[in-house]
Short mmCIF file of C-alpha atoms and ligand atoms in Angstrom, two decimals:
data_model
loop_
_atom_site.label_atom_id
_atom_site.label_comp_id
_atom_site.label_asym_id
_atom_site.label_seq_id
_atom_site.Cartn_x
_atom_site.Cartn_y
_atom_site.Cartn_z
CA MET A 668 -70.67 80.67 -38.78
CA LYS A 669 -67.75 79.36 -40.19
CA LYS A 670 -64.93 80.20 -38.21
CA LEU A 671 -61.68 81.12 -38.23
CA TYR A 672 -58.10 80.31 -37.86
CA GLY A 673 -54.62 80.20 -39.34
CA VAL A 674 -51.10 80.62 -39.23
CA ILE A 675 -49.00 83.70 -38.63
CA GLY A 676 -45.16 83.54 -40.01
CA SER A 677 -42.43 85.04 -42.86
CA PRO A 678 -41.79 83.63 -44.37
CA ILE A 679 -45.61 81.13 -45.28
CA GLN A 680 -46.39 80.75 -49.08
CA HIS A 681 -44.77 76.72 -48.22
CA SER A 682 -45.98 75.87 -45.48
CA MET A 683 -48.41 72.33 -45.51
CA SER A 684 -50.63 73.62 -42.44
CA PRO A 685 -53.36 74.60 -43.90
CA LEU A 686 -53.35 71.78 -46.59
CA ILE A 687 -53.95 69.13 -43.11
CA HIS A 688 -56.04 71.36 -40.31
CA ASN A 689 -58.70 72.30 -43.94
CA ASP A 690 -58.69 68.11 -45.09
CA ALA A 691 -59.71 67.30 -41.10
CA PHE A 692 -61.97 70.50 -41.05
CA LEU A 693 -63.72 68.38 -43.93
CA GLN A 694 -63.33 65.45 -41.84
CA LEU A 695 -64.61 65.69 -39.43
CA GLY A 696 -67.50 67.89 -40.72
CA ILE A 697 -66.12 71.77 -39.16
CA ASP A 698 -67.53 73.65 -40.48
CA ALA A 699 -64.11 76.12 -40.48
CA HIS A 700 -60.84 77.25 -42.40
CA TYR A 701 -57.73 77.93 -42.48
CA HIS A 702 -54.87 80.36 -44.20
CA ALA A 703 -51.57 81.53 -45.16
CA PHE A 704 -50.91 84.67 -43.69
CA HIS A 705 -47.57 86.05 -44.68
CA VAL A 706 -46.67 88.43 -41.38
CA LEU A 707 -43.91 90.28 -40.71
CA PRO A 708 -41.43 91.14 -37.94
CA LYS A 709 -42.82 94.98 -37.91
CA ASP A 710 -46.25 93.84 -38.36
CA LEU A 711 -46.74 91.27 -35.21
CA GLU A 712 -48.55 93.57 -32.65
CA ALA A 713 -51.29 95.01 -35.13
CA ALA A 714 -51.36 90.93 -36.65
CA VAL A 715 -51.76 89.76 -33.45
CA VAL A 716 -55.02 92.53 -32.52
CA GLY A 717 -56.74 92.66 -36.45
CA LEU A 718 -57.13 88.24 -35.42
CA LYS A 719 -58.79 88.84 -32.39
CA ALA A 720 -60.62 92.24 -34.04
CA LEU A 721 -61.50 89.92 -36.47
CA GLY A 722 -62.54 87.36 -34.00
CA VAL A 723 -60.13 84.62 -35.52
CA ALA A 724 -60.51 81.52 -33.47
CA GLY A 725 -57.28 80.40 -32.82
CA PHE A 726 -53.58 80.69 -35.02
CA ASN A 727 -50.83 78.59 -35.39
CA VAL A 728 -46.95 80.59 -34.50
CA THR A 729 -43.64 80.34 -36.43
CA ILE A 730 -40.59 81.29 -37.50
CA PRO A 731 -39.47 84.04 -36.67
CA HIS A 732 -42.38 85.15 -34.24
CA LYS A 733 -42.97 82.56 -31.84
CA LYS A 734 -40.93 84.16 -29.05
CA ALA A 735 -41.89 87.20 -29.83
CA ILE A 736 -45.34 86.96 -29.75
CA ILE A 737 -45.24 85.90 -25.83
CA PRO A 738 -45.41 89.57 -25.13
CA LEU A 739 -48.46 90.65 -27.16
CA LEU A 740 -50.54 87.58 -25.10
CA ASP A 741 -53.40 87.37 -22.75
CA GLU A 742 -52.35 84.33 -21.10
CA VAL A 743 -49.24 82.09 -22.15
CA ASP A 744 -48.94 78.43 -21.15
CA ASN A 745 -46.69 77.42 -18.42
CA THR A 746 -44.94 74.52 -20.70
CA ALA A 747 -45.09 77.31 -23.29
CA LEU A 748 -43.27 80.02 -20.78
CA LYS A 749 -41.08 77.67 -19.52
CA ILE A 750 -39.91 76.92 -22.96
CA GLY A 751 -39.95 80.15 -24.31
CA ALA A 752 -42.09 80.03 -27.13
CA VAL A 753 -45.42 79.62 -28.64
CA ASN A 754 -46.78 77.93 -31.50
CA THR A 755 -50.90 77.44 -30.63
CA VAL A 756 -52.14 80.99 -30.22
CA VAL A 757 -56.43 79.86 -28.56
CA ASN A 758 -58.96 82.93 -29.08
CA GLU A 759 -60.70 81.50 -25.21
CA ASN A 760 -63.77 83.90 -24.98
CA GLY A 761 -61.79 86.58 -25.85
CA LYS A 762 -58.89 86.44 -24.74
CA TRP A 763 -55.26 85.17 -26.46
CA THR A 764 -53.89 82.13 -24.54
CA GLY A 765 -50.95 80.81 -26.22
CA TYR A 766 -49.20 76.84 -25.90
CA ASN A 767 -46.92 75.45 -27.08
CA THR A 768 -47.33 71.75 -29.35
CA ASP A 769 -43.40 70.82 -30.85
CA GLY A 770 -41.96 69.51 -27.70
CA PRO A 771 -45.65 66.86 -27.11
CA GLY A 772 -45.73 66.83 -30.50
CA TYR A 773 -42.17 65.85 -30.65
CA VAL A 774 -42.88 63.25 -27.77
CA ALA A 775 -45.92 61.80 -29.68
CA ALA A 776 -43.61 60.91 -32.58
CA LEU A 777 -41.16 59.54 -31.11
CA LYS A 778 -44.28 56.93 -28.69
CA GLN A 779 -45.14 55.86 -32.28
CA ILE A 780 -41.81 54.22 -32.94
CA THR A 781 -40.27 53.47 -29.17
CA ALA A 782 -40.82 54.20 -25.12
CA THR A 783 -39.08 56.23 -24.46
CA GLU A 784 -38.39 55.14 -20.42
CA ASN A 785 -35.03 55.66 -19.89
CA LYS A 786 -33.14 55.86 -22.31
CA HIS A 787 -29.70 58.08 -23.03
CA ILE A 788 -30.75 60.60 -26.05
CA LEU A 789 -27.94 62.65 -27.71
CA ILE A 790 -29.97 66.14 -28.99
CA ILE A 791 -28.03 67.79 -31.86
CA GLY A 792 -28.78 71.89 -31.88
CA ALA A 793 -30.02 73.80 -29.21
CA GLY A 794 -32.23 76.42 -30.68
CA GLY A 795 -35.85 76.79 -30.22
CA ALA A 796 -36.76 72.74 -31.14
CA ALA A 797 -34.08 72.39 -29.33
CA ARG A 798 -35.35 73.42 -26.42
CA ALA A 799 -39.30 72.89 -27.50
CA ILE A 800 -37.88 68.80 -27.41
CA LEU A 801 -35.50 69.03 -24.02
CA TYR A 802 -38.25 70.15 -22.27
CA SER A 803 -41.35 67.46 -22.90
CA LEU A 804 -38.20 64.64 -23.68
CA VAL A 805 -36.16 65.28 -19.88
CA LYS A 806 -40.26 64.35 -18.87
CA GLU A 807 -39.35 61.05 -19.74
CA PRO A 808 -38.71 58.67 -16.25
CA GLY A 809 -34.93 57.83 -16.82
CA ALA A 810 -34.03 60.40 -19.61
CA LYS A 811 -30.03 61.23 -19.73
CA VAL A 812 -29.87 63.96 -22.13
CA ASP A 813 -26.96 64.98 -24.19
CA ILE A 814 -26.74 68.64 -25.94
CA PHE A 815 -23.50 69.11 -28.76
CA ASN A 816 -24.17 72.11 -30.36
CA ARG A 817 -22.17 74.15 -32.67
CA THR A 818 -21.65 76.95 -30.24
CA PRO A 819 -21.85 74.54 -26.70
CA GLU A 820 -22.43 77.46 -24.71
CA LYS A 821 -26.04 77.83 -25.46
CA ALA A 822 -26.58 73.93 -25.15
CA GLN A 823 -24.15 74.46 -21.73
CA HIS A 824 -26.70 77.47 -20.89
CA LEU A 825 -29.74 74.72 -22.15
CA ILE A 826 -28.38 72.54 -19.27
CA GLU A 827 -28.56 74.97 -16.61
CA GLU A 828 -31.55 77.68 -17.16
CA PHE A 829 -33.65 73.72 -16.63
CA SER A 830 -31.99 72.64 -13.94
CA LEU A 831 -30.43 70.10 -15.23
CA GLN A 832 -27.26 69.00 -14.79
CA GLY A 833 -27.37 65.56 -12.23
CA THR A 834 -29.29 64.19 -15.58
CA SER A 835 -27.49 65.73 -18.55
CA ARG A 836 -24.64 67.23 -20.29
CA ALA A 837 -23.15 69.65 -22.98
CA VAL A 838 -21.44 67.12 -24.75
CA THR A 839 -17.73 67.82 -27.20
CA MET A 840 -17.87 67.17 -30.89
CA ALA A 841 -15.81 63.95 -30.04
CA GLU A 842 -17.32 63.47 -27.19
CA VAL A 843 -20.22 62.64 -29.27
CA VAL A 844 -18.24 60.15 -31.68
CA GLY A 845 -17.09 58.29 -28.85
CA ASN A 846 -19.97 58.32 -26.75
CA MET A 847 -22.34 57.29 -30.39
CA PRO A 848 -22.44 52.79 -29.35
CA ASN A 849 -24.10 54.52 -26.38
CA TYR A 850 -26.73 55.89 -26.75
CA ASP A 851 -30.93 54.87 -27.40
CA VAL A 852 -31.97 58.00 -29.12
CA ILE A 853 -30.31 60.87 -31.32
CA VAL A 854 -32.74 64.06 -32.22
CA GLN A 855 -30.44 66.70 -34.69
CA THR A 856 -32.54 69.53 -34.10
CA THR A 857 -30.92 71.78 -36.24
CA SER A 858 -31.41 72.78 -39.77
CA VAL A 859 -28.83 71.47 -40.82
CA GLY A 860 -29.06 69.03 -44.10
CA MET A 861 -32.19 71.07 -44.99
CA HIS A 862 -33.24 71.65 -48.53
CA PRO A 863 -31.93 73.37 -50.90
CA HIS A 864 -28.62 72.93 -48.70
CA ILE A 865 -29.65 69.07 -48.73
CA GLU A 866 -25.49 67.40 -48.42
CA ASP A 867 -25.35 68.79 -45.28
CA SER A 868 -24.37 67.35 -42.01
CA PRO A 869 -24.31 68.38 -38.98
CA VAL A 870 -22.46 65.00 -37.33
CA GLN A 871 -20.73 61.93 -39.42
CA ILE A 872 -23.09 58.94 -37.76
CA ALA A 873 -20.08 56.21 -36.46
CA THR A 874 -21.47 53.34 -34.76
CA LEU A 875 -24.60 52.51 -33.36
CA LYS A 876 -26.43 50.65 -30.43
CA LYS A 877 -28.56 48.69 -31.72
CA ASN A 878 -31.54 49.23 -33.03
CA ALA A 879 -30.74 53.07 -31.80
CA ILE A 880 -33.24 55.79 -33.21
CA VAL A 881 -31.73 57.83 -35.56
CA SER A 882 -34.81 61.26 -35.86
CA ASP A 883 -34.31 64.24 -37.86
CA ILE A 884 -36.78 66.52 -37.29
CA ILE A 885 -36.51 68.34 -40.84
CA TYR A 886 -38.79 66.70 -42.98
CA ASN A 887 -37.87 69.06 -46.76
CA PRO A 888 -35.89 66.22 -48.12
CA LEU A 889 -37.65 63.59 -46.35
CA GLU A 890 -34.45 61.36 -45.93
CA THR A 891 -32.05 63.94 -44.94
CA ASP A 892 -27.99 63.19 -45.15
CA LEU A 893 -28.24 62.17 -41.64
CA LEU A 894 -30.68 60.28 -41.53
CA LYS A 895 -29.44 58.29 -44.72
CA GLN A 896 -26.03 57.57 -43.30
CA ALA A 897 -28.09 56.18 -39.83
CA LYS A 898 -29.41 53.42 -42.64
CA LEU A 899 -26.40 52.71 -43.12
CA LYS A 900 -25.84 51.42 -39.41
CA GLY A 901 -28.93 49.84 -38.99
CA ALA A 902 -31.03 52.34 -37.15
CA ILE A 903 -34.00 53.54 -37.06
CA THR A 904 -34.67 56.44 -38.44
CA GLN A 905 -38.13 58.77 -38.39
CA ASN A 906 -38.40 62.08 -40.03
CA GLY A 907 -39.25 65.48 -39.02
CA VAL A 908 -42.78 64.82 -40.56
CA GLN A 909 -44.66 62.79 -38.02
CA MET A 910 -43.22 65.17 -35.03
CA PHE A 911 -44.91 68.15 -36.96
CA VAL A 912 -48.10 66.22 -37.48
CA TYR A 913 -48.95 65.34 -34.23
CA GLN A 914 -47.53 68.69 -33.55
CA ALA A 915 -50.12 70.38 -35.57
CA ALA A 916 -52.98 67.70 -34.36
CA LEU A 917 -52.26 69.14 -30.64
CA ALA A 918 -53.22 72.52 -32.04
CA PHE A 919 -55.46 71.13 -33.39
CA GLN A 920 -58.06 69.31 -29.93
CA TYR A 921 -57.01 73.09 -28.52
CA TRP A 922 -59.25 74.72 -30.97
CA THR A 923 -61.76 72.40 -30.98
CA ASN A 924 -62.04 69.53 -29.04
CA ARG A 925 -61.44 66.99 -31.52
CA VAL A 926 -59.14 64.21 -32.36
CA PRO A 927 -57.78 64.65 -36.22
CA ASP A 928 -56.54 61.44 -38.21
CA VAL A 929 -52.43 61.52 -37.68
CA HIS A 930 -51.67 58.37 -40.52
CA ARG A 931 -54.06 60.71 -42.22
CA MET A 932 -51.90 64.38 -42.36
CA GLU A 933 -49.12 61.80 -41.77
CA LYS A 934 -49.44 61.56 -45.51
CA ILE A 935 -50.87 63.95 -46.66
CA VAL A 936 -48.43 65.92 -45.95
CA THR A 937 -45.74 62.63 -46.77
CA GLU A 938 -46.82 62.41 -50.13
CA ARG A 939 -46.49 66.96 -51.32
CA LEU A 940 -43.53 66.31 -50.55
CA GLY A 941 -42.76 63.46 -52.84
CA GLY A 942 -42.95 59.99 -50.18
CA THR A 943 -45.17 57.43 -49.75
CA THR A 944 -46.09 56.26 -46.89
CA CYS A 945 -47.33 52.67 -46.15
P1 LIG B 405 -32.86 78.09 -34.06
O1 LIG B 405 -34.28 78.44 -33.56
O2 LIG B 405 -32.68 78.83 -36.11
O3 LIG B 405 -31.99 77.11 -34.23
C1 LIG B 405 -31.03 76.78 -35.21
C2 LIG B 405 -30.34 75.65 -34.89
O4 LIG B 405 -29.56 74.95 -35.46
C3 LIG B 405 -28.80 75.98 -33.67
O5 LIG B 405 -28.75 74.58 -33.14
C4 LIG B 405 -27.65 76.56 -34.49
O6 LIG B 405 -26.23 76.57 -34.40
C5 LIG B 405 -28.19 75.21 -35.17
N1 LIG B 405 -26.97 75.43 -36.85
C6 LIG B 405 -27.51 76.17 -38.57
N2 LIG B 405 -27.44 76.63 -38.50
C7 LIG B 405 -25.83 75.02 -38.43
C8 LIG B 405 -24.80 74.83 -39.64
N3 LIG B 405 -24.00 76.16 -40.24
N4 LIG B 405 -23.81 74.08 -38.22
C9 LIG B 405 -24.83 73.63 -37.62
N5 LIG B 405 -24.82 74.44 -36.58
C10 LIG B 405 -26.19 74.57 -37.18
O7 LIG B 405 -33.96 76.76 -35.62
P2 LIG B 405 -35.00 75.92 -34.98
O8 LIG B 405 -36.38 77.10 -35.21
O9 LIG B 405 -34.31 75.48 -33.57
O10 LIG B 405 -35.48 74.82 -36.28
C11 LIG B 405 -34.95 74.12 -36.55
C12 LIG B 405 -34.74 73.16 -37.70
O11 LIG B 405 -36.01 72.66 -36.71
C13 LIG B 405 -35.06 73.73 -38.88
O12 LIG B 405 -34.76 72.60 -39.41
C14 LIG B 405 -37.13 73.32 -38.66
O13 LIG B 405 -37.28 73.62 -39.10
C15 LIG B 405 -36.79 72.10 -37.74
N6 LIG B 405 -38.35 72.19 -37.06
C16 LIG B 405 -39.45 70.57 -37.97
C17 LIG B 405 -40.43 71.00 -37.13
C18 LIG B 405 -41.51 69.62 -37.15
O14 LIG B 405 -42.09 70.20 -36.52
N7 LIG B 405 -41.20 68.90 -37.92
C19 LIG B 405 -40.76 72.22 -35.51
C20 LIG B 405 -39.14 73.36 -35.50
C21 LIG B 405 -38.50 72.72 -36.92
P3 LIG B 405 -26.19 77.73 -32.84
O15 LIG B 405 -26.46 77.78 -32.49
O16 LIG B 405 -24.60 76.98 -32.89
O17 LIG B 405 -26.09 78.56 -34.18
#
């Protein structure tokens, strides 16, 4: 019988997950379908019960349910618990088990363009995506992370919650500007610069280290103002498409034990957003 997968969120109509997962099922000859379900916060609990009753094999979770779903699941893996967010749920013999593939997905994407050992990294933002990325990045050997956030207490809170005081710290805007030539990697995780406010940028790019990587997890637009500035200063840049497809590929593997073609996923998403890949 055809297996059913999906994504729950609100809003959800622009989700590109059905596109890439359905294509991967087709490519791998898996008899399954992936559907986007619009679920309002008030209906989350009923949706989780209903999806199980319908025998759904697994689903993704997106804004605004990544945190709220945790108490509704039967089990949650340790990484997702520490991050405090679930984006992938697997039906394991009738039990819902939650995972987080955002952090590992980001690191897998970063590894496509650089080695990740001994990097001095700046994370801009301290929201849900930043938490997942920070949790995974600090596992890389020799990682030293500065966090800058509009609300500084949230950045400091993240450092303390993850017990990173020895290697990482919350920094001010003045420190970001002063340290910019020292960062190997700058990761932009806020929603600033996202469509339709594409002229906005959370920081201005000053002089960068030679071969610095500037990555923005936003993928609409494909090139944010921050990435444009970084390119002009000579940086190697990466948009959010790769994080998106690597987190999706990891979810796909949890559900099917099969490895989808990530480059094909990247091409599909990029083309849907009006860009091209080589
Ligand atoms: P979130 O938990 O709501 O966090 C939002 C972050 O943005 C916070 O650090 C917030 O700072 C900051 N921010 C918001 N408006 C700001 C402004 N006007 N000026 C300065 N900072 C501002 O959201 P999230 O879940 O982390 O998502 C953030 C972004 O990541 C979204 O654009 C989302 O689409 C993207 N994302 C991409 C992927 C991917 O696969 N590529 C995956 C997940 C998320 P305060 O703490 O001061 O409010």
